[in-house]
Structures are given as C-alpha cells and as structure tokens.
Tab-separated table of C-alpha atoms in Angstrom:
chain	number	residue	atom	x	y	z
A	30	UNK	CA	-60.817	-24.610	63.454
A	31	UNK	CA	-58.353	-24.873	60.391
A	32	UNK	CA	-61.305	-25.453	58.290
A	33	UNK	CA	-63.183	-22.481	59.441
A	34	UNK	CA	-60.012	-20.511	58.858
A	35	UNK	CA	-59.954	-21.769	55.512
A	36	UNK	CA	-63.236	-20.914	54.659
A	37	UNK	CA	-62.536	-17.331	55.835
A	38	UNK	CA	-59.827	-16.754	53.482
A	39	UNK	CA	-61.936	-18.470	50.787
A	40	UNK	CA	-64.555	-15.442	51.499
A	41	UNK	CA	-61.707	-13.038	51.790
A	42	UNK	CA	-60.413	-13.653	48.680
A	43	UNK	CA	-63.986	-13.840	46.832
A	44	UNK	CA	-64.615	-10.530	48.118
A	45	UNK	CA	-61.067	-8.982	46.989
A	46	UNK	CA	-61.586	-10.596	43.440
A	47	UNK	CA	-65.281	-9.636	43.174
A	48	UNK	CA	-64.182	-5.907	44.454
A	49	UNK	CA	-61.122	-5.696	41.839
A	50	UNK	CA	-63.885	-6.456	39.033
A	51	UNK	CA	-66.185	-4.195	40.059
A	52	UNK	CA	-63.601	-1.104	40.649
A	53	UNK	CA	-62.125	-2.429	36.811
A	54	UNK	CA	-65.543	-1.409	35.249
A	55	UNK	CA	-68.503	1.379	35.260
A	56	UNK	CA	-71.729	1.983	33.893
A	57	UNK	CA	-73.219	5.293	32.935
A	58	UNK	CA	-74.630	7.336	34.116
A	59	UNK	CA	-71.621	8.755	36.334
A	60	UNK	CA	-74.344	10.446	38.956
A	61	UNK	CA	-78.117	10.722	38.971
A	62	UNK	CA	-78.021	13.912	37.542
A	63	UNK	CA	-76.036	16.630	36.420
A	64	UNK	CA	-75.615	19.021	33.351
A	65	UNK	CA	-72.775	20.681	31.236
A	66	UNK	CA	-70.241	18.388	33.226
A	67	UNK	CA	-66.497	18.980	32.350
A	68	UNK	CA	-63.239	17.552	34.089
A	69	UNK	CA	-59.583	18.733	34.121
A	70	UNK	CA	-56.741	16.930	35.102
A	71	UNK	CA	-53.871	17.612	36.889
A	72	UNK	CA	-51.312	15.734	39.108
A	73	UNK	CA	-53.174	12.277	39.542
A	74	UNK	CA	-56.615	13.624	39.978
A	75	UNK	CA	-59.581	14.210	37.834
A	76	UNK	CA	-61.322	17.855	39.516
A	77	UNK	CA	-65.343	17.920	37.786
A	78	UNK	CA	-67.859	20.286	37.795
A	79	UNK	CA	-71.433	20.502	36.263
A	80	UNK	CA	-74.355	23.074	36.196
A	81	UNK	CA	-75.847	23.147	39.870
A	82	UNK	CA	-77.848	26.595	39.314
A	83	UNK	CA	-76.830	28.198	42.436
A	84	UNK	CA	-73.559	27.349	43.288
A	85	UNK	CA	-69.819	26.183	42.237
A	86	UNK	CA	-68.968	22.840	43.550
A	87	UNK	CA	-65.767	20.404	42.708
A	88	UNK	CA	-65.651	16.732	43.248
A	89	UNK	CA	-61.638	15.583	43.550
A	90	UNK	CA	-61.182	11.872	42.376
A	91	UNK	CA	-58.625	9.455	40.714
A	92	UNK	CA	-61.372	7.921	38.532
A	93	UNK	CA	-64.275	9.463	36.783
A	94	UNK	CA	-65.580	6.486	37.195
A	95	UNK	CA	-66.043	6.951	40.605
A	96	UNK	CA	-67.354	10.252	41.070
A	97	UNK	CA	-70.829	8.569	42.814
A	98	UNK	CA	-68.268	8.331	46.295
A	99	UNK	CA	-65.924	11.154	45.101
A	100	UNK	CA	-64.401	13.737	47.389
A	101	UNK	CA	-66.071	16.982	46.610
A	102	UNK	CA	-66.607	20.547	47.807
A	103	UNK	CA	-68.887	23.911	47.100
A	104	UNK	CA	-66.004	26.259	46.289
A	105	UNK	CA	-68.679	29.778	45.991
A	106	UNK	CA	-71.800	30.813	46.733
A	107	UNK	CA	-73.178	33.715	44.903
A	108	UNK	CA	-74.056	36.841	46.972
A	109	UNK	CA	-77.629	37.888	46.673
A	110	UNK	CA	-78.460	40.524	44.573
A	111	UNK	CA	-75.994	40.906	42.128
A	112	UNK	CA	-75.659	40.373	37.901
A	113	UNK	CA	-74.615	37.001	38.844
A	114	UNK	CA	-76.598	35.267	41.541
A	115	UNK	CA	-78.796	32.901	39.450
A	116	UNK	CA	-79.002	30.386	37.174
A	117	UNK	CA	-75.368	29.847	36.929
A	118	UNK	CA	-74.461	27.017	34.171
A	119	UNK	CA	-71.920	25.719	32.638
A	120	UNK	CA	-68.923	25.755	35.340
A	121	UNK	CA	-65.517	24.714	33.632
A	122	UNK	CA	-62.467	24.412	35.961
A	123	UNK	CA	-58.986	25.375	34.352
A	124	UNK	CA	-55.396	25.554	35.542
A	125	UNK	CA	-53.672	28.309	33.773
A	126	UNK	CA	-50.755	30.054	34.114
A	127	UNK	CA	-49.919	28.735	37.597
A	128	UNK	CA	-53.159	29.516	39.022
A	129	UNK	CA	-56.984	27.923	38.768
A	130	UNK	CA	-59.864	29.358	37.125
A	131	UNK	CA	-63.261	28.683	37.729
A	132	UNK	CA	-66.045	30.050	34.600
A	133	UNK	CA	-69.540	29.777	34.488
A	134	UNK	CA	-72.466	31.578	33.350
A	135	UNK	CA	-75.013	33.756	34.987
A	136	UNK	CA	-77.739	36.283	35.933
A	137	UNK	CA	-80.076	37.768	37.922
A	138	UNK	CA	-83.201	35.934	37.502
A	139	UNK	CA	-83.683	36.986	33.389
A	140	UNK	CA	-81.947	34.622	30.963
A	141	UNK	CA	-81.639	38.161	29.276
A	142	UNK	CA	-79.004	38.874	31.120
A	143	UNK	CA	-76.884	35.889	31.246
A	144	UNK	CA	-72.691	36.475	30.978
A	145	UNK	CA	-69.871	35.114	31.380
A	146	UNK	CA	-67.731	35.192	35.219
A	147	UNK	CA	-64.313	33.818	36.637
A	148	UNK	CA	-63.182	32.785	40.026
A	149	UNK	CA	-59.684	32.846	40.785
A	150	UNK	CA	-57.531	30.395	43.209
A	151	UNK	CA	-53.597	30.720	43.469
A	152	UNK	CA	-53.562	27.382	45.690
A	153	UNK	CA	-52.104	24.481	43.520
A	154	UNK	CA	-55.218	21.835	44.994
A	155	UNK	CA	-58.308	23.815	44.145
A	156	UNK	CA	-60.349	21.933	46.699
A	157	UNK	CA	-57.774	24.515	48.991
A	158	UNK	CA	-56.828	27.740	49.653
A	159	UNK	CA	-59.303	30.856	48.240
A	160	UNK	CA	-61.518	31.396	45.444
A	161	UNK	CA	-61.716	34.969	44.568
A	162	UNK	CA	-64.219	36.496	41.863
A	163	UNK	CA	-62.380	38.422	39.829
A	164	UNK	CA	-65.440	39.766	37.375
A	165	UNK	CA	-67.183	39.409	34.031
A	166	UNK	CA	-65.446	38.236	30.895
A	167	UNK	CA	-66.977	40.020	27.883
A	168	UNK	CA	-66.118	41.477	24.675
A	169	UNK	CA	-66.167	44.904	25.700
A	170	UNK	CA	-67.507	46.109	22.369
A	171	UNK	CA	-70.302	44.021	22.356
A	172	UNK	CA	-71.457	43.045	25.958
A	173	UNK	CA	-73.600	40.908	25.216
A	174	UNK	CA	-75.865	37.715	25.816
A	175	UNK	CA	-73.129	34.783	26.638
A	176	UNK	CA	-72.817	31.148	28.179
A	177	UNK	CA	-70.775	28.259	27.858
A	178	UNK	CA	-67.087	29.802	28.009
A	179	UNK	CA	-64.145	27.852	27.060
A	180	UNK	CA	-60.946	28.561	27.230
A	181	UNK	CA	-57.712	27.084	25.682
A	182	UNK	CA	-54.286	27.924	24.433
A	183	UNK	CA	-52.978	27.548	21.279
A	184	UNK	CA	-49.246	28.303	19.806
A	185	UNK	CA	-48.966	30.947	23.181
A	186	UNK	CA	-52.106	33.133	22.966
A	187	UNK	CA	-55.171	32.597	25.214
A	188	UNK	CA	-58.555	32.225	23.514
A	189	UNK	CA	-61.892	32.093	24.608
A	190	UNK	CA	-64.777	30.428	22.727
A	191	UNK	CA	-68.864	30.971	23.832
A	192	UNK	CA	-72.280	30.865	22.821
A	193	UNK	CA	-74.101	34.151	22.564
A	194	UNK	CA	-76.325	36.336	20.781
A	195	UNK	CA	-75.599	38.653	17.884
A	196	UNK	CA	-77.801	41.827	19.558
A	197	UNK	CA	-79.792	42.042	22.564
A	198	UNK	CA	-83.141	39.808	21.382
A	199	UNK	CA	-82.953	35.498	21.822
A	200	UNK	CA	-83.731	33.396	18.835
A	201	UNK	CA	-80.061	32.751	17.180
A	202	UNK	CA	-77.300	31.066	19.787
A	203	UNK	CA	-73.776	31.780	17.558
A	204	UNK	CA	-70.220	30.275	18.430
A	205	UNK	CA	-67.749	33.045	18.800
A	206	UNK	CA	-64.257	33.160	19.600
A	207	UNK	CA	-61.601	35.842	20.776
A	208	UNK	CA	-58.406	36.141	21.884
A	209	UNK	CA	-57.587	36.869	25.601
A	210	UNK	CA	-54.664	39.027	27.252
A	211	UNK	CA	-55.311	36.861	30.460
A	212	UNK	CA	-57.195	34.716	32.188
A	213	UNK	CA	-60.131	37.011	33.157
A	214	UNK	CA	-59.454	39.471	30.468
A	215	UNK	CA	-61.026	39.868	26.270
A	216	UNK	CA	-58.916	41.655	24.051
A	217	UNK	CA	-59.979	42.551	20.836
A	218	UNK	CA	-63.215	41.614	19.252
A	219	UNK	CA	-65.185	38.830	18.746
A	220	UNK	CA	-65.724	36.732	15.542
A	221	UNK	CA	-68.479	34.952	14.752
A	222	UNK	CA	-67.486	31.337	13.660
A	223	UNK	CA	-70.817	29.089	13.865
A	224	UNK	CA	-74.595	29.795	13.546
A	225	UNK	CA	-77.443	27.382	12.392
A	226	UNK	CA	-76.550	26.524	8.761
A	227	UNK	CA	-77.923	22.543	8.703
A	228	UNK	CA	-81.643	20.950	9.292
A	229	UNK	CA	-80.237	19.307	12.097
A	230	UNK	CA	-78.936	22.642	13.959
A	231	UNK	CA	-82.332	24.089	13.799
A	232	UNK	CA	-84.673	21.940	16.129
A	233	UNK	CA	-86.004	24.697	18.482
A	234	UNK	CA	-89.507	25.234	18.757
A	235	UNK	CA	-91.401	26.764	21.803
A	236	UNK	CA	-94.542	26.939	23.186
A	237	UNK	CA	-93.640	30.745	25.232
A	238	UNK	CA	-95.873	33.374	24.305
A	239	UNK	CA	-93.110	35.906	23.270
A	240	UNK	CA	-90.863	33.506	21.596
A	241	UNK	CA	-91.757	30.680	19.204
A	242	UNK	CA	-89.004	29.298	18.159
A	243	UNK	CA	-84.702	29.126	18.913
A	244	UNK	CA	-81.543	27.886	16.807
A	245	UNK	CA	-79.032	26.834	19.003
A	246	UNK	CA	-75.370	26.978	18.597
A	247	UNK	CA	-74.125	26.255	22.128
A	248	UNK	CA	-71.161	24.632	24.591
A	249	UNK	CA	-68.415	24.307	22.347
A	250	UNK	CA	-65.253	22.643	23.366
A	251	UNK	CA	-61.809	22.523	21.900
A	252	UNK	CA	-60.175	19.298	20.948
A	253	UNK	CA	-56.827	18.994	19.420
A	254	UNK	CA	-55.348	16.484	17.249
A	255	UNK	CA	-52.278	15.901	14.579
A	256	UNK	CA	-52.329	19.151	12.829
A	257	UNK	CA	-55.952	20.244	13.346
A	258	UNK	CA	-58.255	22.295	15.681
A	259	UNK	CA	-61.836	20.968	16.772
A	260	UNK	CA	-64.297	22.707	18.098
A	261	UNK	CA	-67.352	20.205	18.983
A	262	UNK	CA	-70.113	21.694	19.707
A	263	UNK	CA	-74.354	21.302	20.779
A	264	UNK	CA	-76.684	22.411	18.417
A	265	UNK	CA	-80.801	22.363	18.486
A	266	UNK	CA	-82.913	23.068	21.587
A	267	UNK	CA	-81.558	20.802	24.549
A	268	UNK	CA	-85.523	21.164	25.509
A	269	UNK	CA	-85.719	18.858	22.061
A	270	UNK	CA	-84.948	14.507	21.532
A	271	UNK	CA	-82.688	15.981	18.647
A	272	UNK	CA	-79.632	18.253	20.517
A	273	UNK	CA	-76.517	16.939	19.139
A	274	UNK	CA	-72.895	17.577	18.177
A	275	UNK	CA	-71.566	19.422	15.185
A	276	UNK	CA	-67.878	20.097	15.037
A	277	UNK	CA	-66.123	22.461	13.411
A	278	UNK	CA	-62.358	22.271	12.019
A	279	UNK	CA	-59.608	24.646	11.660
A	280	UNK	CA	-55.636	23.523	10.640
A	281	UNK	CA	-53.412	24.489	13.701
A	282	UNK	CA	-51.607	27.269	11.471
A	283	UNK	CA	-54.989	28.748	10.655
A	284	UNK	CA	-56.179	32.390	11.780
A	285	UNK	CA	-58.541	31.273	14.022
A	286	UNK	CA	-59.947	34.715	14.523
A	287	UNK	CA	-60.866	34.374	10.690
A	288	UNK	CA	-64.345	31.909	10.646
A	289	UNK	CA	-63.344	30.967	6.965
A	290	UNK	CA	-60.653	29.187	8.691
A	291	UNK	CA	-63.666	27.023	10.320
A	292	UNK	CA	-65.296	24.362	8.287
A	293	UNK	CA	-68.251	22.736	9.662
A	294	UNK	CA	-69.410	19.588	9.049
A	295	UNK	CA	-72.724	18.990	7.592
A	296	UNK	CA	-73.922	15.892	9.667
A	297	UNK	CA	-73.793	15.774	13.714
A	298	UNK	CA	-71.441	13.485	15.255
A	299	UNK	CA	-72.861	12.570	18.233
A	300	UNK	CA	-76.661	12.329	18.540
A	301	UNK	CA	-79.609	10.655	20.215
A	302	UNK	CA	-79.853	6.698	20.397
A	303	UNK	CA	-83.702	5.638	20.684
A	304	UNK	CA	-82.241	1.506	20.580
A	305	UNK	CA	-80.111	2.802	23.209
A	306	UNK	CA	-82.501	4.751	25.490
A	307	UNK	CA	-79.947	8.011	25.613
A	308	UNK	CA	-81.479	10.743	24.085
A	309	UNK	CA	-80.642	14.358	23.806
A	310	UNK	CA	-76.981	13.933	24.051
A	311	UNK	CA	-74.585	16.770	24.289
A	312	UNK	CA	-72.648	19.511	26.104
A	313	UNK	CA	-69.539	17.560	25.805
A	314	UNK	CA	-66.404	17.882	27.240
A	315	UNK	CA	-62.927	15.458	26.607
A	316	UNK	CA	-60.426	14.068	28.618
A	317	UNK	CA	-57.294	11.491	28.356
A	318	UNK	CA	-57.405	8.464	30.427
A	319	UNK	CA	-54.489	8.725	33.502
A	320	UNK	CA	-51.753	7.078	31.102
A	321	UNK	CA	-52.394	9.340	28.540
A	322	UNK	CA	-53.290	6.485	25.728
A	323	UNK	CA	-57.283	6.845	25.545
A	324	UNK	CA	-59.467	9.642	24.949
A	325	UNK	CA	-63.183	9.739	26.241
A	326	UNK	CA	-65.946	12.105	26.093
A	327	UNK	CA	-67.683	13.085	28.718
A	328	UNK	CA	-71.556	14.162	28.282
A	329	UNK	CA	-74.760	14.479	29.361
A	330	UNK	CA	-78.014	12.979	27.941
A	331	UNK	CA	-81.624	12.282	28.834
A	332	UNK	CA	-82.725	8.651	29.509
A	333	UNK	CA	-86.564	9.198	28.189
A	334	UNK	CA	-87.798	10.814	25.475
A	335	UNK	CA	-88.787	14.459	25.947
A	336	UNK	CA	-87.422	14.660	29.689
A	337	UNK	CA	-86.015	18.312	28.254
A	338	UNK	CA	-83.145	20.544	29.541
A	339	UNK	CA	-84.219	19.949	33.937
A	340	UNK	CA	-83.105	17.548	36.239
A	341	UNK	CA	-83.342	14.356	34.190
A	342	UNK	CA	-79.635	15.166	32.573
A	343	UNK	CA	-76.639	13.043	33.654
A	344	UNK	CA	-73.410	12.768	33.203
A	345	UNK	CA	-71.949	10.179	31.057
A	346	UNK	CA	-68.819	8.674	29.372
A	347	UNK	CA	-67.077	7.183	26.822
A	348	UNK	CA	-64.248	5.975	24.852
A	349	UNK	CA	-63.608	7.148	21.375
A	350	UNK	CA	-61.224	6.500	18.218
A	351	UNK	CA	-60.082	8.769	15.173
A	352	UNK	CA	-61.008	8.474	11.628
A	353	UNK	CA	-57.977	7.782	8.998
A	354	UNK	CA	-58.352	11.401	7.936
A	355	UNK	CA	-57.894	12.623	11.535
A	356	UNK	CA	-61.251	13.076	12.792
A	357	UNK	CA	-62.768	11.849	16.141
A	358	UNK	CA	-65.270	9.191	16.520
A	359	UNK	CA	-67.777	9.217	18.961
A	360	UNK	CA	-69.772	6.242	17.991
A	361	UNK	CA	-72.747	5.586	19.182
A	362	UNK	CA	-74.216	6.837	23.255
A	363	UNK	CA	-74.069	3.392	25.231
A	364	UNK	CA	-77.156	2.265	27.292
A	365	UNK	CA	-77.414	2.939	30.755
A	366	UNK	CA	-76.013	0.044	32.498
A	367	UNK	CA	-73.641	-1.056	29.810
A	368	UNK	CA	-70.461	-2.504	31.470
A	369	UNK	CA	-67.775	-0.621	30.121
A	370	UNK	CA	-63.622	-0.585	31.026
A	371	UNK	CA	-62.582	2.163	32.964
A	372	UNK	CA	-59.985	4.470	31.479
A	373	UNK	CA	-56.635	2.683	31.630
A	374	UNK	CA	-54.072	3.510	33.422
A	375	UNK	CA	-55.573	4.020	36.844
C-alpha cells in the first residue's frame, strides 16, 4: 500500500512539473487563424481581438500565450443592411478616458465603401455591461476610403492614425493622421504622412479585370520610446510573399500633424522568412509583458508561400530589443513550433 502511495505522488508530481513547463513556454501560432490581431492591457488581463468579417469578439486572458483556452465573447453583431454590416476588419480595443472603445472597419458588401466605426462601453470589464455604436469616425472634409484606425495619446491630445485613399478610386493605400476632440470624434483635417516611396512598398499586382495593380500603405501602429514616436506600419499587397513593416519616426516634440516631421526608413523591418516558413508577415500590434520589462510584437503571417490575405493568417508573437540609437528590433519571424518563454512576469 505505502508503495502504491508512493508511486502516486511520484506521478503527481511528474505531472505538476511537466504542467509548470509547459504553461512556462508557447509556440506560435497563438490560434489557427486570425488576422489584424491587437491586445490591450489593463488590470491583470490581456483583452484581444482580430478581423472575424462579421462580427466583434474579445477573448479575456492573463497570458497571450494562452489565448487557444482563453475566455472570450462576441461583444456586436452588425445589423443587416446598413454602411457597416460587412467585411468588418481590423477591430482594436482601447480604454480611454474611463470608458472602452471598440474600432474596426467596414461596409456594405463594396470594399468601395469601407470606413472607419466605434463601439462604446462605460463598464470597466469590457467582456460586461453594454456596447453601444456610437457612429463613423471620418475626416469630415474628406470622407473617404479608410481602414485600420489607431488611436493613441500623446502630450494630452487624442490622435487617430489610418490607411485610406487620397480620392474616391483604389490603387494608392496612404497613412494619415489627425487629431481627435474625443473618442468617436475627427477634428480638423487630415495629413498625409506615408505613401509608397521604396521598391519594397510597392508589391501589389492583380489579376481583377478593373484593377491591375495596388501600393499599399496599411495598419499602422504607434510605438513609443525614449524621446521618439514610431509608427510601424504594413506595406505591399498582403495578397503578396513580400507584405512587410516600414516604420516611420517622429521626435516626441515634433508637429505630428506636419509629415516632414515623419522620416521613413528605407528598408522594412520586419519581413518574410522562407528558412523559417512565416511568410507575409505584418499587421502588427505591441504590447509589454505583465511586469512591464519586455516588449513583444504581436502579428500575423502566412505559413506557405502564396496562401494570400484569407483564412491561412494567424496570430503570432514575439520578443524584441532596441537598437543603441533607439530603434526597435524585430529580428527575425520564428518558425512555427519554436519553443519560446512566455512574457515574464505572469
């Protein structure tokens, strides 16, 4: 009897050790699929989102790590019908101001029509309470084509920063960036700060009828450090091997309605990894670890060549430095299946 009871604890303990490596570690991808995915943190928990086309949903977890078994929840539905029912993309949760925000990107069916949206919640756990839609964000004076909102603060005023079009036609995605009177609200105008200057930005080709070819400038996210602004951003067709990420760099007492205040660099920082299987890699977003002492980057990318801008997408992380001038470093995309630390601190 004492031996059985011995060998029970033996396989108790295995099992505790074996579970405390495994819940130490990850490998990418995060979840099958899933595009555009983005993460904000606030009182212990990571709340995600990514692109799900026709619907909002949030998964609630301590880890990104473990989002395969994470809590989550469809916060909206679109009603039928509308401006906004289809093809949403891009979601990006924010707390602001007390309250939490929920942007994306739709239409009605015609990528023509594509803009920019917000949800509202007052409830402090956004997996709670009510999400109300409280309309279109847009540049009054020029309504047009937009995706990929984000939105930060910087030195108390509210900006907003998007891909769109310069008129009404497809064929040039643009960063622009304006300044915001709240939340839900553009004030002001916009300012171009990004089109397709390098080689790299300009991998686009089609095989549609009407339209033969597209330079992207598209997601960008902020990304603050020492005394300088980031913006990273995707450039080329995310229907091509080469999408990637450009950044661009402003000092943090810069007009950053001015685009001379934005350099760009003239190589991509982030881009496909044949060795490594991970191709297409971009939409980006960034995010500290729970202490506070790393900073990762969270992605999506292809695992094939030519798998395009559908289903194959999934999310994916990673830990990253900073150059001696001041400048992140993404390094290289790991492999699928890489062991990696999780973010410390958990």
């Amino acid at each position: 009897m004492k031996k059985n009871v011995l060998s029970l604890c033996f396989v108790l303990m295995f099992i505790n050790a074996l579970f405390a490596q495994n819940t130490s570690t990850f490998t990418n991808p995060l979840l099958p699929s899933g595009a555009d995915p983005y993460s904000f943190y606030k009182d212990g928990y990571y709340y995600y989102t990514h692109t799900q086309q026709n619907k909002l949903t949030i998964w609630k977890t301590k880890s990104l790590a473990d989002l395969k078994t994470a809590e989550s929840k469809t916060i909206w539905t679109p009603p039928a019908g509308t401006m906004y029912s289809k093809e949403l993309w891009a979601p990006e949760i924010h707390f602001i101001q007390g309250k939490w925000y929920m942007y994306f990107a739709g239409d009605d069916g015609d990528n023509n029509h594509h803009r920019m949206y917000v949800l509202e919640n007052p409830s402090p756990d956004p997996m709670k309470g009510d999400w109300t839609f409280k309309g279109k964000v847009a540049d009054e004076s020029a309504d047009k084509w937009a995706i990929d909102g984000d939105v930060f603060e910087h030195r108390g005023q509210l900006y907003m920063i998007w891909s769109g079009w310069e008129g009404d036609k497809n064929g040039q995605q643009n960063i622009y960036i304006a300044k915001m009177k709240n939340p839900w609200t553009i004030t002001g105008g916009r300012s171009k700060i990004s089109g397709s200057d390098f080689d790299w930005e300009k991998h686009g080709d089609l095989n549609e009828p009407n339209l033969k070819h597209v330079n992207v400038n598209e997601g960008p996210q902020i990304l603050k450090h020492g005394k300088k602004l980031f913006i990273i951003y995707s450039a080329s067709g995310c229907w091509t091997d080469f999408y990637a990420l450009g950044m661009l760099t402003a000092d943090a007492n810069a007009d950053l309605m001015n685009p001379k205040s934005w350099k760009k660099s003239p190589e991509p920082l982030f881009k496909q990894s044949p060795e490594n299987k991970v191709f297409a890699p971009g939409h980006n977003s960034f995010f500290k670890s729970p202490d506070g002492k790393e900073d990762w980057i969270l992605y999506h990318a292809n695992s094939e060549p030519n798998q395009g801008c559908g289903k194959f997408r999934s999310p994916r992380m990673q830990k990253f430095t900073w150059n001696a001038d001041g400048t992140p470093n993404f390094g290289v995309p790991v492999k699928e299946n890489e062991v990696l630390a999780i973010p410390s601190g958990r």
